[in-house]
CSV table of C-alpha atoms (C1' of nucleotides) in Angstrom, one decimal:
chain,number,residue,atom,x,y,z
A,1,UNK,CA,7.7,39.3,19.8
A,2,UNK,CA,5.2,38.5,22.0
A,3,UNK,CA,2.0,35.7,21.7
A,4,UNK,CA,-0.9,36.5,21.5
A,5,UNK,CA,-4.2,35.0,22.5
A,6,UNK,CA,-7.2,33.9,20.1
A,7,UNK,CA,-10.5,32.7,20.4
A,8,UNK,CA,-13.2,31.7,18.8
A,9,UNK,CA,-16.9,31.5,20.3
A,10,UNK,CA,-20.1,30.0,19.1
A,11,UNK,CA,-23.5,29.2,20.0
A,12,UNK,CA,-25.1,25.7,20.0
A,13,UNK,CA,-28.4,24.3,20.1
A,14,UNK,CA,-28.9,19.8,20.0
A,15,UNK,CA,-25.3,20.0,19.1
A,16,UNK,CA,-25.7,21.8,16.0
A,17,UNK,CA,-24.1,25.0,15.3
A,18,UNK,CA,-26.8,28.2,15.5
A,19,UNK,CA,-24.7,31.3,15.5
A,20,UNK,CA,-20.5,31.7,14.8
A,21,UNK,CA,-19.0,34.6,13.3
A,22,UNK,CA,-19.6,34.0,9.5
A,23,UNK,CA,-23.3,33.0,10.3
A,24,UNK,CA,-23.6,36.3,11.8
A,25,UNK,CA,-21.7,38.3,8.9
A,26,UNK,CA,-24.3,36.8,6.7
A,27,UNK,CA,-27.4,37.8,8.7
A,28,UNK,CA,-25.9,41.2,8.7
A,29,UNK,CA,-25.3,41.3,4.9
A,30,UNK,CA,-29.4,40.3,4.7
A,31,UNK,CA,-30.2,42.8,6.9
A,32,UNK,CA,-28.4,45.3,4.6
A,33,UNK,CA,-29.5,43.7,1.5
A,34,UNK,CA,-32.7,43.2,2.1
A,35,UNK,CA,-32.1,39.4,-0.1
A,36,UNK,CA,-29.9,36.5,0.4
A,37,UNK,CA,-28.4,36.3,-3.0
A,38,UNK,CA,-27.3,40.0,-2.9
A,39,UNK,CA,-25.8,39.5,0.6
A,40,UNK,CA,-23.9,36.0,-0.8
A,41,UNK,CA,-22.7,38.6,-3.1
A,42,UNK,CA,-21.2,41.4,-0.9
A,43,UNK,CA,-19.9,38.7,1.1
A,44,UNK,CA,-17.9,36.5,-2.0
A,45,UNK,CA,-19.4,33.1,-0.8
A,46,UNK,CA,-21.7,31.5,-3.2
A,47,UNK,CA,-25.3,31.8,-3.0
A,48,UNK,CA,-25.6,27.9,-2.5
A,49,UNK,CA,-23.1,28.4,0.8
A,50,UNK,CA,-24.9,31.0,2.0
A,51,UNK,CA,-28.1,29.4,1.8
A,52,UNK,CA,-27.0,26.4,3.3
A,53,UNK,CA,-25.8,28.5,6.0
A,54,UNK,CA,-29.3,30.5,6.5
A,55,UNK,CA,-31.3,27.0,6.2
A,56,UNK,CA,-29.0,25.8,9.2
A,57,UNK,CA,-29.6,28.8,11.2
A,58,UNK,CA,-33.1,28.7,10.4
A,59,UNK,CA,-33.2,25.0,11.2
A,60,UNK,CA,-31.3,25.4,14.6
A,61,UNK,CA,-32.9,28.4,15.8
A,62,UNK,CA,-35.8,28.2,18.6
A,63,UNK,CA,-37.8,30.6,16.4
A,64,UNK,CA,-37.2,32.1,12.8
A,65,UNK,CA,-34.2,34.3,12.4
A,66,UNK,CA,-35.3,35.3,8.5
A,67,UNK,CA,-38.3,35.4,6.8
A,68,UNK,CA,-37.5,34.2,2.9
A,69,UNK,CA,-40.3,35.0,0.2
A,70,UNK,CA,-40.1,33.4,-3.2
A,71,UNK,CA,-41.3,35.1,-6.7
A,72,UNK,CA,-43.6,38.0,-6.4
A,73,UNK,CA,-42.6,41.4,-6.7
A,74,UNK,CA,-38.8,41.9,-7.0
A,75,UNK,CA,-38.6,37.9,-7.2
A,76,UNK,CA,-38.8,37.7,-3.1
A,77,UNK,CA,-36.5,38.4,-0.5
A,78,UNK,CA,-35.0,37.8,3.0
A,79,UNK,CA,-35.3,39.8,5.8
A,80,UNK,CA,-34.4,38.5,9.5
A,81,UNK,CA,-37.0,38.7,12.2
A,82,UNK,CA,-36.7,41.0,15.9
A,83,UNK,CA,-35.7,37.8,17.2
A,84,UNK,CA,-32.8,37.2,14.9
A,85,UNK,CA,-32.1,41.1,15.6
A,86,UNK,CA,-31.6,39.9,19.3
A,87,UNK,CA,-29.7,36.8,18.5
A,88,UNK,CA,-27.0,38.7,16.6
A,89,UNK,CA,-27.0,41.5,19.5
A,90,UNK,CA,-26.1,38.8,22.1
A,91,UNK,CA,-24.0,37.3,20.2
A,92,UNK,CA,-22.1,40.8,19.4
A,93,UNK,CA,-21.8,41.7,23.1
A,94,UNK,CA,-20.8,38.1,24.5
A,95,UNK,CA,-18.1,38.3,21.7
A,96,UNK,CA,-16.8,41.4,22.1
A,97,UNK,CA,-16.7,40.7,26.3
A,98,UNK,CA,-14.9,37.1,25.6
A,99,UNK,CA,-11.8,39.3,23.7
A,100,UNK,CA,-11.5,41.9,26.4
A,101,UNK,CA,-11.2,39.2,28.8
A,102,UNK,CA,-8.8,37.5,27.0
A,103,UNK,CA,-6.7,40.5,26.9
A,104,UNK,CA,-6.8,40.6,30.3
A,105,UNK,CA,-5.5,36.9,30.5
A,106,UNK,CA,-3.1,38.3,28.5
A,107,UNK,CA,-0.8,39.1,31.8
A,108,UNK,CA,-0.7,35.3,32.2
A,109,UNK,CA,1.9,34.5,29.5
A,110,UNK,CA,4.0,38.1,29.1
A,111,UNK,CA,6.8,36.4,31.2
A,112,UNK,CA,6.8,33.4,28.7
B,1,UNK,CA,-33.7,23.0,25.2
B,2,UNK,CA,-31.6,25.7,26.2
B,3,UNK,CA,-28.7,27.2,23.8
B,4,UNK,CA,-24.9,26.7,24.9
B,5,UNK,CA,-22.1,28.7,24.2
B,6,UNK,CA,-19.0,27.1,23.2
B,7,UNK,CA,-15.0,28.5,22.8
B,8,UNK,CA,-11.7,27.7,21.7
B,9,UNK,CA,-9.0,29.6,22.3
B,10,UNK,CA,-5.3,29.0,21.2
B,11,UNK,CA,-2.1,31.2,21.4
B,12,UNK,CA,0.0,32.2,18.7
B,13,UNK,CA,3.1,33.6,17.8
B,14,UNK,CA,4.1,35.9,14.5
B,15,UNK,CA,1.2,34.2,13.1
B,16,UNK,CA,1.7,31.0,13.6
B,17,UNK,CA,-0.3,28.6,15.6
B,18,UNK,CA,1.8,27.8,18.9
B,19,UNK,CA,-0.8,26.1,21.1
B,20,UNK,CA,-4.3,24.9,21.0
B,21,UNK,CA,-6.3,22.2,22.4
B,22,UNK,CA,-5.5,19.4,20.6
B,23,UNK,CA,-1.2,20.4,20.9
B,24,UNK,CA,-1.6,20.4,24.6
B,25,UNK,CA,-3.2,17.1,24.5
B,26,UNK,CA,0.0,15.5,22.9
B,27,UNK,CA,2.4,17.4,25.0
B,28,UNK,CA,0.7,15.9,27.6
B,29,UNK,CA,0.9,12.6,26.3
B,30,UNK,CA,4.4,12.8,25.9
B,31,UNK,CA,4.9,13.7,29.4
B,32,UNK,CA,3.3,10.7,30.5
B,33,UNK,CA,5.0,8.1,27.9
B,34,UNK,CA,8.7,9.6,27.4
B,35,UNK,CA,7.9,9.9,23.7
B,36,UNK,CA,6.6,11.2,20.1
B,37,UNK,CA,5.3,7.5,18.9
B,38,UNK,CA,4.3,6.2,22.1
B,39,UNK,CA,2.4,9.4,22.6
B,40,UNK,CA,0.7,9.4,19.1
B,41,UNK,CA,-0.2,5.8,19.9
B,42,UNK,CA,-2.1,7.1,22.8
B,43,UNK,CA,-3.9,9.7,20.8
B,44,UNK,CA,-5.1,7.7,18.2
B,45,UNK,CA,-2.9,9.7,15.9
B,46,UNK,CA,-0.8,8.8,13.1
B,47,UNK,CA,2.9,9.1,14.3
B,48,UNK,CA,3.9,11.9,11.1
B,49,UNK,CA,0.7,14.5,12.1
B,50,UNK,CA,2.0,14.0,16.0
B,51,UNK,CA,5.4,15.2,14.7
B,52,UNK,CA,4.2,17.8,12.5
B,53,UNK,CA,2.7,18.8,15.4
B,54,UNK,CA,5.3,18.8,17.5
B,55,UNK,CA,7.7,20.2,15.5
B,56,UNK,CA,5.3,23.1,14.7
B,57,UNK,CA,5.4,24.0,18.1
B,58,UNK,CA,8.6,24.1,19.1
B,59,UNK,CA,9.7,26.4,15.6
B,60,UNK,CA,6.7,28.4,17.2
B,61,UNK,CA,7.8,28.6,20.3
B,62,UNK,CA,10.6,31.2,21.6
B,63,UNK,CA,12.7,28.6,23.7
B,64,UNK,CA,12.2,25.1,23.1
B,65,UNK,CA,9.0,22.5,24.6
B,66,UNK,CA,10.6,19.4,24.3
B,67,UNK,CA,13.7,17.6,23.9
B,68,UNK,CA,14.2,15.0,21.4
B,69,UNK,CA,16.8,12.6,20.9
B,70,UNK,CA,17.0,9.9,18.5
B,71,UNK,CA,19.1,6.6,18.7
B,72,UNK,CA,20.9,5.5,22.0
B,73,UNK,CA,19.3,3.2,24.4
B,74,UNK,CA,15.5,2.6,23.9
B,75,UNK,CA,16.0,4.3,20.3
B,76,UNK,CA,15.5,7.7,21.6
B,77,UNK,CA,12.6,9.7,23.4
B,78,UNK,CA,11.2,13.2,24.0
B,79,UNK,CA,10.9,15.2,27.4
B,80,UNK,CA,9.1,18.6,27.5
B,81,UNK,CA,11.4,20.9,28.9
B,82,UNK,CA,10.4,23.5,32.2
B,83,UNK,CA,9.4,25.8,29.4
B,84,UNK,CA,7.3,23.6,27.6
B,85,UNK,CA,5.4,22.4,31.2
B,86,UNK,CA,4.9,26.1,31.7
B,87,UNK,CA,3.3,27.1,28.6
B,88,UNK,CA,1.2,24.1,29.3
B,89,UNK,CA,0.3,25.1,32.9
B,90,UNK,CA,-0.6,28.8,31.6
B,91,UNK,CA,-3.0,27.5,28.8
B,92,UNK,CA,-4.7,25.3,31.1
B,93,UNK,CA,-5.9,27.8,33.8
B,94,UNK,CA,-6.4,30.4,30.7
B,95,UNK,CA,-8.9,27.7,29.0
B,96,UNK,CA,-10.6,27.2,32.3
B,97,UNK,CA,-11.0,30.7,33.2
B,98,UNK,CA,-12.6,31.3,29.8
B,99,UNK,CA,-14.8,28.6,30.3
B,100,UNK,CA,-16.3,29.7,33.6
B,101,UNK,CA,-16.6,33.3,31.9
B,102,UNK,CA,-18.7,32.4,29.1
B,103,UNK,CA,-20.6,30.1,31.7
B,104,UNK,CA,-21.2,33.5,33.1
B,105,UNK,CA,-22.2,35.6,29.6
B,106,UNK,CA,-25.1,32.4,29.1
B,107,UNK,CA,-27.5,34.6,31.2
B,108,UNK,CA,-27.5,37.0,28.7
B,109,UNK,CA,-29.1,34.2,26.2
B,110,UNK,CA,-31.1,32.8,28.6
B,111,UNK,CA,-34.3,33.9,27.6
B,112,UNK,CA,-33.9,33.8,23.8
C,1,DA,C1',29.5,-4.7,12.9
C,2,DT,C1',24.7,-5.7,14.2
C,3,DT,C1',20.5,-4.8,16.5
C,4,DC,C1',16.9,-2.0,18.2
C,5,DG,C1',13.2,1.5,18.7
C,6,DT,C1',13.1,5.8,18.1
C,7,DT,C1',13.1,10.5,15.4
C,8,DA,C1',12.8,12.5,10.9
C,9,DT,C1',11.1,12.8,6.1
C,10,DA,C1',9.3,11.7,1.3
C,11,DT,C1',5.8,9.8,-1.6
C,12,DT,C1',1.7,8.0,-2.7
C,13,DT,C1',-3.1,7.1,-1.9
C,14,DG,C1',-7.7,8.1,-0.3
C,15,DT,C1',-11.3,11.0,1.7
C,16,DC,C1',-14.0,14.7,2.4
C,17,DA,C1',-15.4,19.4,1.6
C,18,DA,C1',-15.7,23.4,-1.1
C,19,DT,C1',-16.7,25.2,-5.5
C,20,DA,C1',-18.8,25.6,-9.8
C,21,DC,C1',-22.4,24.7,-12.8
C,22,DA,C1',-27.1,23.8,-13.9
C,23,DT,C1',-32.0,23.9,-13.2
C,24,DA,C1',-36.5,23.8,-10.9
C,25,DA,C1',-40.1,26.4,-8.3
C,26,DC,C1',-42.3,30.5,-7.1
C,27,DG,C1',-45.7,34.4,-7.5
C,28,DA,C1',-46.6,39.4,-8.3
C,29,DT,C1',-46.8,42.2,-12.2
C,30,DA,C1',-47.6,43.6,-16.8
D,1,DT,C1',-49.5,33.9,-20.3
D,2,DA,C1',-44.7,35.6,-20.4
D,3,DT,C1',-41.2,37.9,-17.7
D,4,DC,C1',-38.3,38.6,-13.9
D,5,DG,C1',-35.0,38.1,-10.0
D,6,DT,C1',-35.4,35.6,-6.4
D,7,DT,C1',-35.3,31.1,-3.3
D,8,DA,C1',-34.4,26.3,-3.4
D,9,DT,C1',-32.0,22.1,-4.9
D,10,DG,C1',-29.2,18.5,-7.5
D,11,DT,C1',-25.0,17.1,-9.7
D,12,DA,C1',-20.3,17.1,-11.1
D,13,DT,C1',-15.7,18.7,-10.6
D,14,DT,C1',-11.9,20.3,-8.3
D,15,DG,C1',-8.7,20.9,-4.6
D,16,DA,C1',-7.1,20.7,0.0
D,17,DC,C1',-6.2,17.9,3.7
D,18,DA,C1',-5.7,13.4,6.2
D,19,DA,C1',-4.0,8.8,6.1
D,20,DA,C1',-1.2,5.2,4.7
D,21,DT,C1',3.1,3.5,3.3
D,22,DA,C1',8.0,3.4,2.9
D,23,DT,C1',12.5,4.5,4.3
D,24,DA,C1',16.5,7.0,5.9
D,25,DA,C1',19.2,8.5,10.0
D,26,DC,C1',20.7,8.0,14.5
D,27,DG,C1',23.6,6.3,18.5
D,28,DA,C1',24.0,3.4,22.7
D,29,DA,C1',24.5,-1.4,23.8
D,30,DT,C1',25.7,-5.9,22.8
DNA sequence: ATTCGTTATATTTGTCAATACATAACGATA
DNA sequence: TATCGTTATGTATTGACAAATATAACGAAT
């Protein structure tokens, strides 16, 4: 059988984590929820991890990735920002260029 | 402050784990000291994770990476086999081609 | 046979992180 | 003002993983 090659990316700012896979799996689960507790839901984390993980993304980030709204109508809400839109877009496309180059490294070790 | 992508890669094989950063780092160690405890001594490790390690490389592995003895003169030692400085060899340029190609993919983050 | 430094392994102990549980704060709406 | 489903936290418990400790097995050399 033969090895295969994995990889794992992520995107820092001061050293602390802003964007890896699960972080973006739960901005996507906001963006189709339209709340974090729903999305810490679909996802099967618990809503304490999940907001943990928004508040460090939040906390990280350059500018807001989410805009969170307490009580009111509904009880409030999360809903990311264009430029968390963008963040997870880059991220996305860097991700998806990093495996196809690995498969192409992939040559490297066949013999092995 | 700008944002930095990092990585880690790591092969495997039938799901196992076969090599990663920190497993090259004590195969390399026991190429330079002729063997496991020396090498774990080097590494700030405790000698039993260093042979877990080890060991769960070369039952990952399809030919063996090193070549243990135990008792005889000095006690015993471990070599890495041609195989084993191979594999090394391959993950090395493999780690630094990834790096310069994600050095590459920051432009695309540049002005978030 | 005894010694030696190593590989090999089991067992216990300690540490840290994930999880679960509980509760406060909020503000539009009725 | 009472209700509601959120966001926002604190606290306690559990569980997995790391570390420490102990010891057996080995075989060449003396």
């Amino acid at each position: 059988m033969a090895y295969k090659i994995k990889s794992r990316i992520w995107i820092e700012s001061e050293n602390n984590v802003l964007l890896g896979e699960g972080r973006v799996h739960l901005l996507k689960a906001i963006q189709n929820t339209g709340s974090l507790s729903k999305a810490s839901k679909s996802l099967n984390i618990s809503y304490k991890k999940a907001w943990q993980l928004l508040d460090s993304v939040n906390k990280s980030a350059k500018k807001p990735v989410t805009i969170n709204s307490i009580g009111g109508k509904g009880g409030g809400g999360a809903e990311l920002t264009d430029y968390g839109k963008s963040l997870i877009l880059a991220f996305d496309d860097i991700n998806r260029n990093c495996w196809a180059f690995l498969d192409k490294q992939l040559e490297k070790i066949k013999s092995l």
